[in-house]
XYZ file of C-alpha atoms in Angstrom:
318
model
C -6.303 -41.383 58.134
C -5.386 -37.925 56.816
C -6.018 -35.200 59.456
C -8.278 -33.223 57.105
C -10.474 -36.253 56.327
C -10.684 -37.061 60.035
C -11.688 -33.514 61.004
C -14.241 -33.213 58.190
C -15.776 -36.568 59.166
C -16.021 -35.403 62.772
C -17.762 -32.177 61.697
C -20.289 -34.110 59.573
C -21.022 -36.577 62.391
C -21.428 -33.721 64.868
C -23.734 -31.905 62.438
C -26.012 -34.951 62.105
C -26.084 -35.354 65.885
C -27.010 -31.679 66.327
C -29.761 -32.041 63.724
C -31.259 -34.965 65.636
C -31.051 -33.005 68.886
C -32.672 -29.971 67.248
C -35.609 -32.056 65.997
C -36.146 -33.548 69.468
C -35.979 -30.104 71.088
C -38.433 -28.577 68.575
C -40.857 -31.468 69.103
C -40.628 -31.159 72.890
C -41.156 -27.376 72.855
C -44.100 -27.665 70.454
C -45.706 -30.315 72.658
C -45.267 -28.052 75.685
C -47.372 -25.295 74.096
C -50.907 -24.975 75.504
C -53.639 -26.504 73.349
C -53.229 -28.664 70.258
C -54.195 -28.770 66.580
C -57.692 -30.101 67.361
C -58.369 -27.195 69.703
C -57.028 -24.727 67.117
C -59.276 -26.157 64.384
C -62.506 -26.392 66.427
C -61.993 -23.304 68.587
C -62.603 -22.632 72.262
C -66.335 -23.420 72.053
C -65.822 -27.032 70.912
C -67.420 -29.773 72.974
C -65.232 -32.397 74.695
C -66.760 -35.105 72.479
C -65.898 -33.232 69.283
C -62.349 -32.601 70.526
C -61.904 -36.261 71.460
C -63.121 -37.422 68.033
C -60.859 -35.018 66.152
C -57.856 -35.908 68.311
C -58.537 -39.577 67.547
C -58.703 -38.766 63.824
C -55.465 -36.726 63.946
C -53.664 -39.314 66.071
C -53.061 -36.852 68.880
C -54.220 -39.314 71.544
C -51.147 -41.494 71.028
C -48.000 -41.149 73.103
C -45.822 -38.186 72.122
C -42.756 -40.443 71.873
C -44.588 -42.731 69.456
C -45.598 -39.827 67.243
C -42.050 -38.458 67.255
C -40.607 -41.873 66.342
C -43.067 -42.211 63.432
C -42.229 -38.700 62.221
C -38.486 -39.373 62.479
C -38.876 -42.614 60.504
C -40.766 -40.737 57.795
C -38.076 -38.035 57.631
C -35.383 -40.678 57.135
C -37.414 -41.931 54.145
C -37.866 -38.414 52.733
C -41.471 -38.004 53.906
C -42.181 -34.732 55.734
C -45.701 -35.891 56.603
C -49.118 -34.273 56.283
C -50.441 -31.111 57.870
C -52.903 -31.776 60.693
C -54.976 -28.665 60.043
C -55.489 -28.767 56.269
C -54.452 -32.293 55.280
C -52.027 -31.068 52.615
C -48.696 -32.727 51.911
C -46.052 -30.726 53.779
C -43.322 -31.306 51.185
C -45.448 -29.699 48.451
C -46.413 -26.759 50.663
C -42.827 -26.207 51.786
C -41.343 -26.467 48.289
C -42.477 -23.122 46.877
C -42.114 -21.313 50.208
C -38.549 -22.549 50.690
C -37.785 -21.351 47.166
C -39.161 -17.909 48.058
C -37.075 -17.750 51.237
C -33.921 -18.776 49.365
C -34.716 -16.192 46.660
C -34.919 -13.458 49.300
C -31.800 -14.688 51.107
C -29.829 -14.904 47.846
C -30.446 -11.277 46.900
C -29.824 -10.088 50.448
C -26.500 -11.966 50.441
C -25.617 -10.661 46.974
C -25.955 -7.107 48.296
C -24.660 -7.481 51.867
C -21.559 -9.699 51.460
C -19.665 -7.634 48.831
C -20.756 -4.400 50.548
C -19.556 -5.631 53.962
C -16.174 -6.714 52.579
C -15.754 -3.426 50.685
C -16.620 -1.380 53.786
C -14.267 -3.527 55.871
C -11.415 -2.896 53.423
C -12.258 0.802 53.354
C -12.267 0.947 57.163
C -8.819 -0.669 57.264
C -7.497 1.679 54.593
C -8.596 4.692 56.637
C -8.370 3.120 60.091
C -8.811 5.461 63.044
C -9.782 8.272 60.681
C -13.221 9.679 59.984
C -14.268 7.164 57.241
C -13.470 4.262 59.606
C -15.357 5.885 62.488
C -18.330 6.795 60.290
C -18.643 3.282 58.834
C -18.422 1.711 62.302
C -20.957 4.128 63.804
C -23.537 3.661 61.034
C -23.280 -0.135 60.872
C -23.342 -0.551 64.650
C -26.422 1.677 64.804
C -28.278 -0.436 62.251
C -27.446 -3.712 64.003
C -28.645 -2.258 67.319
C -32.162 -1.566 65.985
C -34.599 -4.533 65.827
C -35.318 -5.611 62.268
C -39.087 -5.263 62.685
C -38.627 -1.592 63.635
C -36.356 -0.973 60.633
C -38.966 -2.690 58.469
C -41.871 -0.580 59.684
C -39.845 2.641 59.370
C -38.913 1.794 55.764
C -42.511 0.859 54.959
C -43.774 4.200 56.299
C -41.183 6.513 54.759
C -40.005 4.692 51.614
C -43.179 2.854 50.569
C -46.015 5.009 51.912
C -44.558 8.536 51.857
C -42.222 8.280 48.852
C -44.071 5.498 47.012
C -40.822 3.956 45.777
C -41.516 0.301 46.598
C -44.456 -1.870 47.551
C -45.089 -2.036 51.328
C -45.998 -5.734 51.018
C -43.530 -8.207 49.543
C -46.109 -10.440 47.919
C -44.674 -12.477 45.033
C -46.122 -15.235 42.858
C -45.218 -17.249 39.779
C -47.131 -14.943 37.433
C -44.837 -11.998 38.245
C -41.849 -11.155 36.070
C -38.300 -11.293 37.438
C -38.090 -7.493 37.777
C -41.472 -7.321 39.478
C -40.253 -9.828 42.049
C -37.077 -7.814 42.649
C -39.143 -4.663 43.149
C -41.395 -6.514 45.610
C -38.518 -7.797 47.763
C -36.508 -4.543 47.717
C -37.497 -3.451 51.236
C -36.954 -6.878 52.892
C -33.539 -7.073 51.200
C -32.616 -3.630 52.559
C -33.687 -4.640 56.075
C -31.734 -7.914 55.996
C -28.672 -6.150 54.584
C -28.730 -3.564 57.371
C -29.053 -6.309 60.002
C -26.109 -8.487 58.864
C -23.812 -5.793 57.458
C -22.149 -4.691 60.704
C -21.107 -8.169 61.839
C -19.422 -9.060 58.549
C -17.834 -5.625 58.167
C -16.405 -5.629 61.703
C -14.980 -9.132 61.296
C -13.421 -8.218 57.932
C -11.828 -5.166 59.505
C -10.562 -7.067 62.580
C -9.193 -10.002 60.568
C -7.293 -7.772 58.129
C -5.899 -5.572 60.906
C -4.646 -8.709 62.650
C -2.833 -9.829 59.490
C -1.435 -6.325 58.933
C 0.834 -6.863 61.948
C 2.613 -9.778 60.234
C 6.206 -9.576 59.058
C 5.449 -10.234 55.384
C 3.003 -7.307 55.341
C 5.691 -5.035 56.771
C 8.045 -6.312 54.039
C 5.481 -5.449 51.367
C 5.129 -1.959 52.846
C 8.927 -1.516 52.841
C 8.974 -2.397 49.127
C 6.991 0.762 48.515
C 3.624 -0.791 47.636
C 0.620 1.454 48.173
C -1.434 0.934 51.303
C -4.429 -0.368 49.357
C -2.297 -2.861 47.371
C -0.800 -4.173 50.605
C -4.272 -4.649 52.062
C -5.811 -6.198 48.927
C -2.932 -8.400 47.716
C -1.243 -9.469 50.939
C -3.485 -8.930 53.978
C -6.944 -9.807 52.635
C -6.087 -13.241 51.114
C -4.475 -14.328 54.392
C -7.479 -13.143 56.434
C -10.010 -15.039 54.333
C -10.634 -17.916 56.805
C -12.274 -15.887 59.622
C -14.085 -13.741 57.047
C -15.578 -16.822 55.358
C -16.595 -18.122 58.777
C -18.551 -14.999 59.685
C -20.027 -14.744 56.169
C -21.365 -18.303 56.462
C -22.868 -17.530 59.861
C -24.661 -14.529 58.417
C -25.800 -16.463 55.337
C -27.351 -18.957 57.734
C -29.094 -16.070 59.485
C -30.399 -14.750 56.153
C -32.198 -18.077 55.626
C -33.106 -19.012 59.204
C -33.580 -15.582 60.753
C -35.985 -14.171 58.182
C -39.091 -15.083 60.194
C -39.622 -11.568 61.577
C -38.904 -9.875 58.242
C -41.270 -12.211 56.370
C -44.050 -11.537 58.881
C -43.529 -7.747 58.708
C -43.695 -7.695 54.887
C -46.213 -10.573 54.575
C -43.692 -12.425 52.420
C -44.827 -15.939 51.383
C -41.752 -17.753 52.658
C -40.856 -20.402 55.203
C -40.916 -17.979 58.126
C -44.494 -16.861 57.462
C -45.529 -20.495 56.912
C -43.928 -21.514 60.219
C -45.589 -18.726 62.221
C -49.013 -19.519 60.733
C -48.787 -23.166 61.797
C -47.279 -22.499 65.221
C -50.468 -20.602 66.057
C -52.448 -23.653 64.874
C -50.270 -26.072 66.920
C -49.654 -28.034 63.712
C -46.747 -30.115 65.040
C -45.741 -31.907 61.777
C -45.453 -28.588 59.912
C -43.533 -26.913 62.751
C -41.175 -29.894 62.941
C -40.598 -29.938 59.187
C -39.864 -26.194 59.049
C -37.690 -26.353 62.152
C -35.616 -29.239 60.841
C -35.162 -27.589 57.434
C -34.009 -24.369 59.118
C -31.717 -26.333 61.454
C -30.264 -28.339 58.541
C -29.476 -25.150 56.601
C -27.936 -23.461 59.647
C -25.865 -26.499 60.657
C -24.873 -27.154 57.028
C -23.570 -23.634 56.443
C -21.703 -23.682 59.748
C -20.200 -27.010 58.726
C -19.057 -25.482 55.426
C -17.449 -22.630 57.370
C -15.624 -25.125 59.608
C -14.401 -27.136 56.620
C -13.171 -23.987 54.822
C -11.300 -22.969 57.991
C -9.744 -26.446 58.165
C -8.700 -26.368 54.492
C -7.251 -22.871 54.967
C -4.919 -24.156 57.680
C -1.560 -25.069 56.060
C -0.577 -27.255 59.020
C -3.535 -29.526 58.270
C -3.087 -29.461 54.491
C 0.595 -30.406 54.752
C 1.071 -32.507 57.916
C 4.603 -33.517 58.802
């Protein structure tokens, strides 16, 4: 078997195994939470008889392992199940919310990835000079501040004081494309500020590592400008680690938006997950958790495969 095919197969098998482990862990942690969906629906004043009847109706009196096995069987057949608290089909509820989360993540990535690469190239071009130090200081400052704090600061100054954007990122199907972009402007800014430093620093480090190579020194001796050496010779050969860190941050933009969605009341997967965690709605929490885990593992798998394909020793084995 070709080494690349073998390594890719191993990554896919490992990804599926991790996804199974993630679902089991999410189920176990959700079960460990105090209370259950019946208690959340009826409240603290519910009688034991009413709780027992509702638990019987919801199937909560069965063994946890049995419920997990039934849920896992349904997932393998494409059935995400039904919400315990409202009886709605989870797949239908998740569909629009997942689309909203991906819409937000797409625009955040469209802004942050090119900006991070540009700033990384700029930092290399002026390394150890004031532009490099300024870029590093600003990006490291933004990544050090919690995203909820950045969100509230932007809401207060940009939305409330300046009135530039809406403080709440509420979108719906009746809104035009530009109205949706205006609504998600602040969440996109927050997400960009959070992921920018990591990608920029990795771009800078990867290019500086390549700049020490002999062929880069040859290009410099030929009289090429510093920027042409960086762009034409160093950057293409540093693409593997840059792609890896970009994929990791793309995964964060989808999976790590929970806090940002809650701050801006954005109707995405994160808000949906938080709402049903408070209700102890295990099927919904499991479905959201597995979708998030699948996206995160899938993007990491893509990063691994790109790194494998970028390795000449694997592409052209002896």
